PDB file of C-alpha atoms and ligand atoms in Angstrom:
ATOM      1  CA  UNK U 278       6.263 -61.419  19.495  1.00  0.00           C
ATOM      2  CA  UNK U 279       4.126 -59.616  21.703  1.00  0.00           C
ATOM      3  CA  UNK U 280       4.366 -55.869  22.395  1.00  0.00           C
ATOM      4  CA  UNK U 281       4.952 -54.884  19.196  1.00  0.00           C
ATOM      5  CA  UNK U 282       4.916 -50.922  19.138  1.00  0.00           C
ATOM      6  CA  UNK U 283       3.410 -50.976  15.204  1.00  0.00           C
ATOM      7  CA  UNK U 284       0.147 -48.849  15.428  1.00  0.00           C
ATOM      8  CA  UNK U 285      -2.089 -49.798  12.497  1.00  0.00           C
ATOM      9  CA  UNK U 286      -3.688 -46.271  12.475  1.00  0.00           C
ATOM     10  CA  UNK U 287      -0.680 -44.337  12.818  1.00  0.00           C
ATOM     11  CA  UNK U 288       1.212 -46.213   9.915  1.00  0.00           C
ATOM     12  CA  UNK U 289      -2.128 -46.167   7.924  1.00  0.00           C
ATOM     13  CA  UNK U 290      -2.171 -42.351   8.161  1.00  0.00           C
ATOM     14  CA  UNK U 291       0.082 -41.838   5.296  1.00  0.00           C
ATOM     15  CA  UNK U 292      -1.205 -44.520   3.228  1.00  0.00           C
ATOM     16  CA  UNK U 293      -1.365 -42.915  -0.133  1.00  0.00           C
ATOM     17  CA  UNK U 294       2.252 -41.893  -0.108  1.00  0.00           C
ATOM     18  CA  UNK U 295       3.779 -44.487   1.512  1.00  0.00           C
ATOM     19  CA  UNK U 296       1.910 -46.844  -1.229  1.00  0.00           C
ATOM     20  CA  UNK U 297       3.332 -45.284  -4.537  1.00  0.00           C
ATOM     21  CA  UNK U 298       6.732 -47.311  -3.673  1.00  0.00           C
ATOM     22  CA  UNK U 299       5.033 -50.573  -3.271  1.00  0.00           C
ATOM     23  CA  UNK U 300       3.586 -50.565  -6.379  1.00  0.00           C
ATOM     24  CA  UNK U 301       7.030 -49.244  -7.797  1.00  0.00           C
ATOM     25  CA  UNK U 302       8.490 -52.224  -6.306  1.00  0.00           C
ATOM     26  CA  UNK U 303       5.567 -54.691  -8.124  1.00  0.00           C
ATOM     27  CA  UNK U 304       6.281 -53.255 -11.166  1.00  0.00           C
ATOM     28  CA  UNK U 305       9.594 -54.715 -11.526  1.00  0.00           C
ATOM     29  CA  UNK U 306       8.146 -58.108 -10.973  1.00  0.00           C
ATOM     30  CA  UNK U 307       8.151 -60.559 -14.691  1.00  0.00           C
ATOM     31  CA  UNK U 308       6.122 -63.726 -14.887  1.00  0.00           C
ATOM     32  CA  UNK U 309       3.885 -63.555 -12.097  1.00  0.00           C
ATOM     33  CA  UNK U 310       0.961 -65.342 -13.205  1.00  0.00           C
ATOM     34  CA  UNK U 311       0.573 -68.476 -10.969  1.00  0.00           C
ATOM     35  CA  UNK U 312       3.571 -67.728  -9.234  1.00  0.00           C
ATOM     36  CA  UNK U 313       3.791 -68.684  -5.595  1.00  0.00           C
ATOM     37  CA  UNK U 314       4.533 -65.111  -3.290  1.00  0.00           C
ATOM     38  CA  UNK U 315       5.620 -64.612  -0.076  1.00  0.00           C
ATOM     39  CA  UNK U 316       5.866 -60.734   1.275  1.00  0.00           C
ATOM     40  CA  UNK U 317       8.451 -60.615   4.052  1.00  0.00           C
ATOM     41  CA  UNK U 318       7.165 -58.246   6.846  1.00  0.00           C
ATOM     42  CA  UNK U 319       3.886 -57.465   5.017  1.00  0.00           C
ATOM     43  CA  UNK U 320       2.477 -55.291   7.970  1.00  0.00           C
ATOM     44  CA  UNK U 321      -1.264 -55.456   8.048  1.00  0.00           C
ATOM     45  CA  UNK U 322      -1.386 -57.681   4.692  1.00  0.00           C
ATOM     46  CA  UNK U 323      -3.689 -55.435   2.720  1.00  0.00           C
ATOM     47  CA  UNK U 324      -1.232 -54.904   0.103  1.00  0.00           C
ATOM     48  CA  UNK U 325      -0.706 -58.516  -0.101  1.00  0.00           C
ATOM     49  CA  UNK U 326      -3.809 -59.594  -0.806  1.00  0.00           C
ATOM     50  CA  UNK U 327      -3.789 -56.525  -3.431  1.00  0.00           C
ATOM     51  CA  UNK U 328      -0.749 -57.492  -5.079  1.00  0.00           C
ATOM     52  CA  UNK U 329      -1.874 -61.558  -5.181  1.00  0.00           C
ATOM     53  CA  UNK U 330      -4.615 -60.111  -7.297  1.00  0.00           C
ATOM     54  CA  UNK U 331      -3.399 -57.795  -8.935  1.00  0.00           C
ATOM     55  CA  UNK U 332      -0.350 -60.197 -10.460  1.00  0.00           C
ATOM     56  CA  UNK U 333      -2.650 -63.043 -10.777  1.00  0.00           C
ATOM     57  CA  UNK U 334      -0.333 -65.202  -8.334  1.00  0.00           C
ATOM     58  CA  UNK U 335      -1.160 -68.657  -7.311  1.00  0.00           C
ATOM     59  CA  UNK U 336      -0.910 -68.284  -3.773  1.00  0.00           C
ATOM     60  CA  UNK U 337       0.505 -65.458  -1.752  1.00  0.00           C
ATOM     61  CA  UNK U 338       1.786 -65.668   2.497  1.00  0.00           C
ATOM     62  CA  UNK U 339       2.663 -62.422   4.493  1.00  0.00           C
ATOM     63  CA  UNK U 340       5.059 -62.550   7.370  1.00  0.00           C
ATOM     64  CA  UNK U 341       4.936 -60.390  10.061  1.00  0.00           C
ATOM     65  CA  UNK U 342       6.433 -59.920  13.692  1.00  0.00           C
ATOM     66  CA  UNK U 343       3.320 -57.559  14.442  1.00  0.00           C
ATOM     67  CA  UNK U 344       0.678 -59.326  15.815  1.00  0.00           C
ATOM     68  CA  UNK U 345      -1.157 -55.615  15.779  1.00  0.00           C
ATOM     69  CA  UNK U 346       0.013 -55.521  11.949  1.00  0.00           C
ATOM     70  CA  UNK U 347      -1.713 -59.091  11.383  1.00  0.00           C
ATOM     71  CA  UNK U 348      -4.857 -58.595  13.369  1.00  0.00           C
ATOM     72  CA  UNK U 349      -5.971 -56.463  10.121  1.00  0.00           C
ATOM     73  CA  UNK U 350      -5.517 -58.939   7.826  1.00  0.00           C
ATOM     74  CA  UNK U 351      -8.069 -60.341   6.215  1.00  0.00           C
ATOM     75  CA  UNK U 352      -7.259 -62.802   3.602  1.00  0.00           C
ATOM     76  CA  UNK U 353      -9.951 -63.183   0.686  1.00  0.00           C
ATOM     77  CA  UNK U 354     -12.080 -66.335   1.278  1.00  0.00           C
ATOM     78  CA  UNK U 355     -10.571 -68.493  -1.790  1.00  0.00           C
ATOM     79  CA  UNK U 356      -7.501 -69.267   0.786  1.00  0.00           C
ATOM     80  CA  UNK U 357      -4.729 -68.445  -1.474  1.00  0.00           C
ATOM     81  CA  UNK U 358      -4.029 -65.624   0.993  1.00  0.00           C
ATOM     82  CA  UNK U 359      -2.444 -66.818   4.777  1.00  0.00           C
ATOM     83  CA  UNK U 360      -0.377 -65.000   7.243  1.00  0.00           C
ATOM     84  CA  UNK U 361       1.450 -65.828   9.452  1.00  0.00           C
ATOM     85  CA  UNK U 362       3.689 -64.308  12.428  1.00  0.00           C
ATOM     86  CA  UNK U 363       7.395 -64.681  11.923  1.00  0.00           C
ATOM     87  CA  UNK U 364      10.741 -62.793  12.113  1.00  0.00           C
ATOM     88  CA  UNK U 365      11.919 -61.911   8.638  1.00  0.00           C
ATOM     89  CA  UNK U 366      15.172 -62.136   9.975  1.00  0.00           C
ATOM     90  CA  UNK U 367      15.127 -65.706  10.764  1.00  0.00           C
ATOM     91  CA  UNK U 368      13.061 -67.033   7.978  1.00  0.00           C
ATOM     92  CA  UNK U 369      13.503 -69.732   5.233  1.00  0.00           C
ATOM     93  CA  UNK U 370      11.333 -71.630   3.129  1.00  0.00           C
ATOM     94  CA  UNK U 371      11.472 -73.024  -0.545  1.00  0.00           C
ATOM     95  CA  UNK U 372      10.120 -73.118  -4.081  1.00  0.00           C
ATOM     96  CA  UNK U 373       8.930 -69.968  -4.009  1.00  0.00           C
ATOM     97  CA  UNK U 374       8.389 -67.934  -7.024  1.00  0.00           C
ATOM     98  CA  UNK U 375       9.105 -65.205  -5.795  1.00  0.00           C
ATOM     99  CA  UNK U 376      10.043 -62.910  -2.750  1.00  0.00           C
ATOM    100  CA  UNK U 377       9.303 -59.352  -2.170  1.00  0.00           C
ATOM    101  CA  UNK U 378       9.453 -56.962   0.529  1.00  0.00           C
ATOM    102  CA  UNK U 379       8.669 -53.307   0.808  1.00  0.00           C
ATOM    103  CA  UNK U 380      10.044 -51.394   3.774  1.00  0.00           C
ATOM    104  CA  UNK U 381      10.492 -54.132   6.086  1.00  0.00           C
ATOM    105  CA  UNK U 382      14.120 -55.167   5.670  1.00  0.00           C
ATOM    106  CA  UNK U 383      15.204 -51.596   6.941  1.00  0.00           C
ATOM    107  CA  UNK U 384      14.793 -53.572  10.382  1.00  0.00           C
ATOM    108  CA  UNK U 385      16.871 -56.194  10.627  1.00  0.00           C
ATOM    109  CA  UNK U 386      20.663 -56.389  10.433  1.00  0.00           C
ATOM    110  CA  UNK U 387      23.007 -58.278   8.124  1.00  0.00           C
ATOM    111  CA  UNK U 388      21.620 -58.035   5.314  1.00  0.00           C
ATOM    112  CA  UNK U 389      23.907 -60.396   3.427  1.00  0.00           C
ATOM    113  CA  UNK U 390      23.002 -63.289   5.053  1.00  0.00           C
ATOM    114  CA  UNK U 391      19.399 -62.607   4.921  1.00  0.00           C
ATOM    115  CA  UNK U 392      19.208 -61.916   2.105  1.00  0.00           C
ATOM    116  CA  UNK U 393      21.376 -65.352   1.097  1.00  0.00           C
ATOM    117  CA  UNK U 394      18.278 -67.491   3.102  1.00  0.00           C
ATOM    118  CA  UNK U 395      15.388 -65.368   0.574  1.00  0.00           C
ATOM    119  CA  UNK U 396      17.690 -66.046  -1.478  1.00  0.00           C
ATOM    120  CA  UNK U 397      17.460 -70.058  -1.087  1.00  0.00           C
ATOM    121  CA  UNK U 398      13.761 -69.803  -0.379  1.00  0.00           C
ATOM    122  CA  UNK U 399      13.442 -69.314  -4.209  1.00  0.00           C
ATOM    123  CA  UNK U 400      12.300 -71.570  -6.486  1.00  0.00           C
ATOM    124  CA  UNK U 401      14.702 -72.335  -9.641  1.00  0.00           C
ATOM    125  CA  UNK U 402      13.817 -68.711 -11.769  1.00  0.00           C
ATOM    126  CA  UNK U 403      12.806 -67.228  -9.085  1.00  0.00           C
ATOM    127  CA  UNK U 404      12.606 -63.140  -8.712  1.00  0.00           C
ATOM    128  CA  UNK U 405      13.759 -61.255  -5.569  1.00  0.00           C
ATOM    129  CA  UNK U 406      12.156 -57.705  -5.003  1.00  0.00           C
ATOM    130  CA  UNK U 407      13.145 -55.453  -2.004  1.00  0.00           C
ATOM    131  CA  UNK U 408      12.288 -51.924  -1.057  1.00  0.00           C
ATOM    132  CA  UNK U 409      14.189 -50.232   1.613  1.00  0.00           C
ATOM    133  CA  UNK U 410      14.142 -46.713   3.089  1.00  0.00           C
ATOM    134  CA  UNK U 411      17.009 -44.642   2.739  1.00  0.00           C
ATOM    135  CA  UNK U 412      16.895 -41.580   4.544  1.00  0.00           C
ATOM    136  CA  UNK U 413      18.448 -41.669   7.628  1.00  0.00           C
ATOM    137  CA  UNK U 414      20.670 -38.364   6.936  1.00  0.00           C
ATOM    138  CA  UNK U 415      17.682 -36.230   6.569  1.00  0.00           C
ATOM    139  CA  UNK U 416      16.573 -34.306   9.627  1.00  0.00           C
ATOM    140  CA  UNK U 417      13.685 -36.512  10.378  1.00  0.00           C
ATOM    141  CA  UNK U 418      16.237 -38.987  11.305  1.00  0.00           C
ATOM    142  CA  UNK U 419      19.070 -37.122  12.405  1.00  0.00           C
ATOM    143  CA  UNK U 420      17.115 -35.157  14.700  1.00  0.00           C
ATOM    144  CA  UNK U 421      15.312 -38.005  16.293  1.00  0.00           C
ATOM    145  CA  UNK U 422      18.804 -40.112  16.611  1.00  0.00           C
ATOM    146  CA  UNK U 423      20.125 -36.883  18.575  1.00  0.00           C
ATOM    147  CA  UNK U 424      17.099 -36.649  20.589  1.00  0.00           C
ATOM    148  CA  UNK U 425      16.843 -39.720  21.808  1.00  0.00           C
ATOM    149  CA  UNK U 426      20.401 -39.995  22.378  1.00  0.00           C
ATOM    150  CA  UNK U 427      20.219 -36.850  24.904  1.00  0.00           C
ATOM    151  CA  UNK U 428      17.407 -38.376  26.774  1.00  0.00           C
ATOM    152  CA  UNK U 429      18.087 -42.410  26.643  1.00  0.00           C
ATOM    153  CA  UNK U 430      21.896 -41.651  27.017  1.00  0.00           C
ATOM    154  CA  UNK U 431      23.342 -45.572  26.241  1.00  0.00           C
ATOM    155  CA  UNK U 432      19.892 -47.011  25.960  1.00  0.00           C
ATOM    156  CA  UNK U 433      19.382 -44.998  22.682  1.00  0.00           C
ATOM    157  CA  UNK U 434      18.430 -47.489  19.783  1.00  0.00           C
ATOM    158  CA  UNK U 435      20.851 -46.973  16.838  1.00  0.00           C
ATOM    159  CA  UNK U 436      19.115 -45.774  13.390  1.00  0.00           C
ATOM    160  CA  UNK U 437      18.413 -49.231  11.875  1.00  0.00           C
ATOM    161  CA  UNK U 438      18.419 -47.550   8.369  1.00  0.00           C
ATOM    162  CA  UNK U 439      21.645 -45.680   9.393  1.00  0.00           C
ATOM    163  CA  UNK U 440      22.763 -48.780  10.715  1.00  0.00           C
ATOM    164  CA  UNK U 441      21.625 -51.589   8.492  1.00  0.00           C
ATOM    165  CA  UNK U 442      20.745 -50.378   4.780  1.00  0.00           C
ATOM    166  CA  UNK U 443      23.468 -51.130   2.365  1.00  0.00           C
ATOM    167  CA  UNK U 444      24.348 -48.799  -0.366  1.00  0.00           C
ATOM    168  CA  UNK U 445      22.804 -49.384  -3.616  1.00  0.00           C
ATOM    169  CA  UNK U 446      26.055 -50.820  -5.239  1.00  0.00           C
ATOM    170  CA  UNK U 447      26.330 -53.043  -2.239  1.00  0.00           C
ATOM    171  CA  UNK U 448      22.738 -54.394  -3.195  1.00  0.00           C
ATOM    172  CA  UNK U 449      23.569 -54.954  -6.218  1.00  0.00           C
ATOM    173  CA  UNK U 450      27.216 -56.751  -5.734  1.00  0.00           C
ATOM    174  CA  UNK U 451      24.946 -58.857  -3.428  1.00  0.00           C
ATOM    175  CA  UNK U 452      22.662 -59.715  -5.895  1.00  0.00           C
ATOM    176  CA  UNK U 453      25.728 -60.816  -8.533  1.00  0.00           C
ATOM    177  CA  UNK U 454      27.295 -62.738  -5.652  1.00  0.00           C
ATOM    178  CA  UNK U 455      23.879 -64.545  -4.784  1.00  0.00           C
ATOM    179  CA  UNK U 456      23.441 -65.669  -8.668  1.00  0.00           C
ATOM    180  CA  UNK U 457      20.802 -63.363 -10.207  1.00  0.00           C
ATOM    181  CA  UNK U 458      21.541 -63.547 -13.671  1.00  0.00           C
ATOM    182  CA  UNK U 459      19.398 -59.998 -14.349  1.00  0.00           C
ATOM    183  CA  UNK U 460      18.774 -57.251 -12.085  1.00  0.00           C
ATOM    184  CA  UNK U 461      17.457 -53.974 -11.719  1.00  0.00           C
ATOM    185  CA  UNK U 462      18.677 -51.733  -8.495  1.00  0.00           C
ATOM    186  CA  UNK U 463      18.107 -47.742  -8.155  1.00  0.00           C
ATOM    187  CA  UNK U 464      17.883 -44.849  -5.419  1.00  0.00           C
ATOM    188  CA  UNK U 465      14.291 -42.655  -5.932  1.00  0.00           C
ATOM    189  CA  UNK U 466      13.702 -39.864  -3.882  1.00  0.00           C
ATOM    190  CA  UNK U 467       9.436 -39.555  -3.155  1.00  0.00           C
ATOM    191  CA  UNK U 468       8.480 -36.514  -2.592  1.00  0.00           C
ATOM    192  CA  UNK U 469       5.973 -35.663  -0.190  1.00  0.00           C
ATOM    193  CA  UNK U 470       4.119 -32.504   0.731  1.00  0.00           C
ATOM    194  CA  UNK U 471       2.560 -32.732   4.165  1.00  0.00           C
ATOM    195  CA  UNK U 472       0.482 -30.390   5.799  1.00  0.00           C
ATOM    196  CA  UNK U 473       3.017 -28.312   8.031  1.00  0.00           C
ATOM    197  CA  UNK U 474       6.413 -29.222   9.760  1.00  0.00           C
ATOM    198  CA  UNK U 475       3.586 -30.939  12.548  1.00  0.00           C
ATOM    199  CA  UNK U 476       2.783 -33.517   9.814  1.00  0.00           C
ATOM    200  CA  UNK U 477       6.215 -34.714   9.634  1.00  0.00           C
ATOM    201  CA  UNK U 478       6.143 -35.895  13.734  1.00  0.00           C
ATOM    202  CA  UNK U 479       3.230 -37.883  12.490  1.00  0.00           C
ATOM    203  CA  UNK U 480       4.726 -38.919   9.822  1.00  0.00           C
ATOM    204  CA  UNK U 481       7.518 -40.532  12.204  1.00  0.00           C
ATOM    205  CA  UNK U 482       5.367 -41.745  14.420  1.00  0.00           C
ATOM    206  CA  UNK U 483       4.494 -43.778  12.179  1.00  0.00           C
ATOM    207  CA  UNK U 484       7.274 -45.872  11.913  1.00  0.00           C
ATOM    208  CA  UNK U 485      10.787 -44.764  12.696  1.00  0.00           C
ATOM    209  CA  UNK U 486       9.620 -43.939  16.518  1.00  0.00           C
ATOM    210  CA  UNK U 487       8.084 -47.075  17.155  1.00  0.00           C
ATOM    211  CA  UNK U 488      12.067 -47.767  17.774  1.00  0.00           C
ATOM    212  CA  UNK U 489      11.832 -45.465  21.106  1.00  0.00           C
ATOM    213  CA  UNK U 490       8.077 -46.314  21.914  1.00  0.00           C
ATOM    214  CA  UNK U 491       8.811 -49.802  22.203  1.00  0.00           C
ATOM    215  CA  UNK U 492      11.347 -48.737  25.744  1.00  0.00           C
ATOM    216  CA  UNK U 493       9.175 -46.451  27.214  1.00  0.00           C
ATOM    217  CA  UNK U 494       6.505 -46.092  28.884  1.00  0.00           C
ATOM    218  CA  UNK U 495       3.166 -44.377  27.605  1.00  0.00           C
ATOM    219  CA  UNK U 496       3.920 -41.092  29.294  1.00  0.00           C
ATOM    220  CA  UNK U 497       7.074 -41.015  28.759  1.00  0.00           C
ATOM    221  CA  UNK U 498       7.082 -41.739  25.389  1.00  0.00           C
ATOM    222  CA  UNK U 499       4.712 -38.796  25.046  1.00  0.00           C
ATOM    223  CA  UNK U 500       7.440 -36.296  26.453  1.00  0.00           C
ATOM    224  CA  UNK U 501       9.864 -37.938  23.908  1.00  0.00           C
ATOM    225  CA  UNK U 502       7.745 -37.108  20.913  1.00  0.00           C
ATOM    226  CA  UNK U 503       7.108 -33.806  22.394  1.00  0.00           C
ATOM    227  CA  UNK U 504      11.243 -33.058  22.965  1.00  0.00           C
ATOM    228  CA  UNK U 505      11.327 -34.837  19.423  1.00  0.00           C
ATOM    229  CA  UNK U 506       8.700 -31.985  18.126  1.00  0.00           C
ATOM    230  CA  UNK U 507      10.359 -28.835  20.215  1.00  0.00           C
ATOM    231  CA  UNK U 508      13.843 -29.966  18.386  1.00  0.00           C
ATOM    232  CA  UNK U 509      12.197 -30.680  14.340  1.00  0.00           C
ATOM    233  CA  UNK U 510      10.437 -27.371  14.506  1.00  0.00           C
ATOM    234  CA  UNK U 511      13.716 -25.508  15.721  1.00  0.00           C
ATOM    235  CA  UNK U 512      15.956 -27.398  13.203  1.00  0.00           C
ATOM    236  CA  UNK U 513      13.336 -26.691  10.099  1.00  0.00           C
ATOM    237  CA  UNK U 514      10.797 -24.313  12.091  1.00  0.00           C
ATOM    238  CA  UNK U 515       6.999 -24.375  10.823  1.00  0.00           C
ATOM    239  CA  UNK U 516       6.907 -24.453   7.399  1.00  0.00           C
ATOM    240  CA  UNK U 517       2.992 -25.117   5.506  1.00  0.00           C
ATOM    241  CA  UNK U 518       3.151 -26.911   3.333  1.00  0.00           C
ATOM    242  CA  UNK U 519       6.647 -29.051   4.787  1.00  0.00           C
ATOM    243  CA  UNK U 520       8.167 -30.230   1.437  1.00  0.00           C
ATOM    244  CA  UNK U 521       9.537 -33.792   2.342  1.00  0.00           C
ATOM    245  CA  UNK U 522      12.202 -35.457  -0.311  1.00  0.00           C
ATOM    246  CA  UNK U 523      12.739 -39.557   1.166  1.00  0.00           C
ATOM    247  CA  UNK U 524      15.176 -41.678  -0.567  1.00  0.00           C
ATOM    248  CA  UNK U 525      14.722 -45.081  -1.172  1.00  0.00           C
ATOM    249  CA  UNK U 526      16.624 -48.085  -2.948  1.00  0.00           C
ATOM    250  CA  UNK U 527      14.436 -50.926  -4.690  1.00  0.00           C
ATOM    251  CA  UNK U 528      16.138 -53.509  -6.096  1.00  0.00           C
ATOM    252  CA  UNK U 529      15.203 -56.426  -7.753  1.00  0.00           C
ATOM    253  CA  UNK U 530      16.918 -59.620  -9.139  1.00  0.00           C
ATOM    254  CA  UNK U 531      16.052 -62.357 -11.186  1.00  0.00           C
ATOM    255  CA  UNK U 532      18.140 -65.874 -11.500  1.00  0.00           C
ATOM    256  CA  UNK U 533      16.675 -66.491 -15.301  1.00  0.00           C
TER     257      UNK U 533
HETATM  258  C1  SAM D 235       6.843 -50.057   7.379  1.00  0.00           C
HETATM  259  S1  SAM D 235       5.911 -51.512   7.677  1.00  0.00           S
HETATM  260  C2  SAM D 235       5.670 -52.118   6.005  1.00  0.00           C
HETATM  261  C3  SAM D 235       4.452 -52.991   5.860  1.00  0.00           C
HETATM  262  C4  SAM D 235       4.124 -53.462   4.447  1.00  0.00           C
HETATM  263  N1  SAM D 235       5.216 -54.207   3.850  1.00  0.00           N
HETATM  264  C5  SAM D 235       3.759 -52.292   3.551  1.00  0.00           C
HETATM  265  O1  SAM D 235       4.423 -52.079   2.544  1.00  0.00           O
HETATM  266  O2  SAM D 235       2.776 -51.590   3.860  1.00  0.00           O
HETATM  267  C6  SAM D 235       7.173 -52.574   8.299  1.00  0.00           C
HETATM  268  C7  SAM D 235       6.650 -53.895   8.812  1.00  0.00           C
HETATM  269  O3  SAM D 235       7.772 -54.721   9.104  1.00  0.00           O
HETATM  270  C8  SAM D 235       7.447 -55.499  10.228  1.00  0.00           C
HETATM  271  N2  SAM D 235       8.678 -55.999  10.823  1.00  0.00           N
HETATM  272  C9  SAM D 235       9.684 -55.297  11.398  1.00  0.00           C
HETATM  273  N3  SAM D 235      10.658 -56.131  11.826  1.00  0.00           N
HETATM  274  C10 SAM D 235      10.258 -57.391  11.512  1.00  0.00           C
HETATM  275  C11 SAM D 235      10.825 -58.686  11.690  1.00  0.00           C
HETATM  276  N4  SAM D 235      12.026 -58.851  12.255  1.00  0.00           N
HETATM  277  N5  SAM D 235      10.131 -59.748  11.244  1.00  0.00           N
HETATM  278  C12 SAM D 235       8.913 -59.599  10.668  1.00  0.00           C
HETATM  279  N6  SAM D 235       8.337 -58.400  10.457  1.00  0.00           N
HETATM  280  C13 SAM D 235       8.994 -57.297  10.875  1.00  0.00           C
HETATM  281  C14 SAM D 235       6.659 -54.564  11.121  1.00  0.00           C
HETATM  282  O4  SAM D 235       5.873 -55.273  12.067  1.00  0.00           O
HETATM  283  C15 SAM D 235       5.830 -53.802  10.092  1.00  0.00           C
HETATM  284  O5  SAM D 235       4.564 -54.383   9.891  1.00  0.00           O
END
């Protein structure tokens, strides 16, 4: 998939904060040791090969739709660590021990039936474990879901966390229906404390603009993020430090 707006530098900007839910997510994980991993949109894979080590897996593979994402990666030498470029969406495999995904489901729809194909992918006593942003009714969001509305008219993309993230219930009614015998499924808010109001555009450039930047041109897509800054700073207005609460469901499920 070419043309992928994902900007290694931009996402990697935030790094430290938007880490601490990864490693949330891990910790649900049981019986890793050996187990077979792959990370469903695993972005530039450096938390993959962290999290093979870390949980002493047998052999880890990161999927990604971002060839900019992938062109990062660099797998340890032993080759337990491959990536490959794939739409999350679409994917199956099997006998895997387990199959985990932090903030990469946000962006595909129907969850139900993607999750039902991880779901097969697993190997008998296998563990699911899924991290997805929740925040879409914060400013942030609303703000940039107005803007772009105003300027894109009909071509404005929908909020794919307003528009495809399940409640947490829903997550875990899925999980029941899918045959996880155990499960663990909860909202956290993160809280954040950037710089100024400023760091938050950043912060959405990061991510949740790449929506817009992938329809526009370079200079336009400039004057969006600059209508998109004129709006955030009237809506909030310039606050140092900008206090930023962001929700977030992880949920896990295990069929032992
Ligand atoms: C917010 S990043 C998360 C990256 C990584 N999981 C992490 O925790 O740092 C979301 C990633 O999902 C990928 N992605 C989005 N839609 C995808 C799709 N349909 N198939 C595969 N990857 C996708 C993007 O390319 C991006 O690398």
């Amino acid at each position: 998939m070419p043309g992928s707006p994902w900007d290694p530098e931009q996402y990697g900007r935030f790094a430290a904060e938007r880490e601490q839910p990864f490693w949330d997510l891990a910790g649900l994980l049981e019986r890793h040791a050996g187990a077979t991993l792959v990370d469903m949109g695993c972005g530039d894979g450096r938390l993959t090969a962290q999290l093979h080590e870390r949980i002493g897996a047998g052999s880890a593979l990161g999927i990604d739709s971002s060839h900019e994402m992938l062109a990062r990666a660099d797998p340890p030498a032993n080759g337990e660590v491959s990536f490959v470029v794939g739409d999350i969406s679409a994917w199956h495999g099997s006998g895997f021990d387990i199959v985990f995904s932090n903030a990469a489901l946000q962006w595909v729809g129907d969850h139900k039936e993607v999750l039902r194909r991880w779901r097969e992918s697993l190997a008998p006593g296998g563990q699911l474990a899924v991290q997805v942003p929740a925040n879409w009714d914060h400013a942030s969001h609303l703000v940039l879901t107005e803007v772009a509305s105003q300027i894109l008219g009909a071509d404005a993309p929908p909020d794919p966390v307003a528009t495809n993230v399940l409640k947490p219930e829903d997550y875990s009614t899925l999980l029941h229906a899918l045959g996880f015998k155990r499960q663990h499924v909860r909202m956290q808010v993160y809280t954040h404390l950037l710089a100024d109001t400023e760091a938050l555009v950043e912060w959405m450039k990061g991510t949740s603009l790449n929506r817009v930047k992938r329809l526009l041109p370079p200079d336009e897509y400039e004057s969006f993020v600059g209508a998109y800054r004129e709006r955030i700073l009237g809506v909030l207005g310039y606050q140092r430090p900008f206090f930023y609460p962001f929700k977030r469901i992880l949920f896990w499920g295990s069929l032992v």
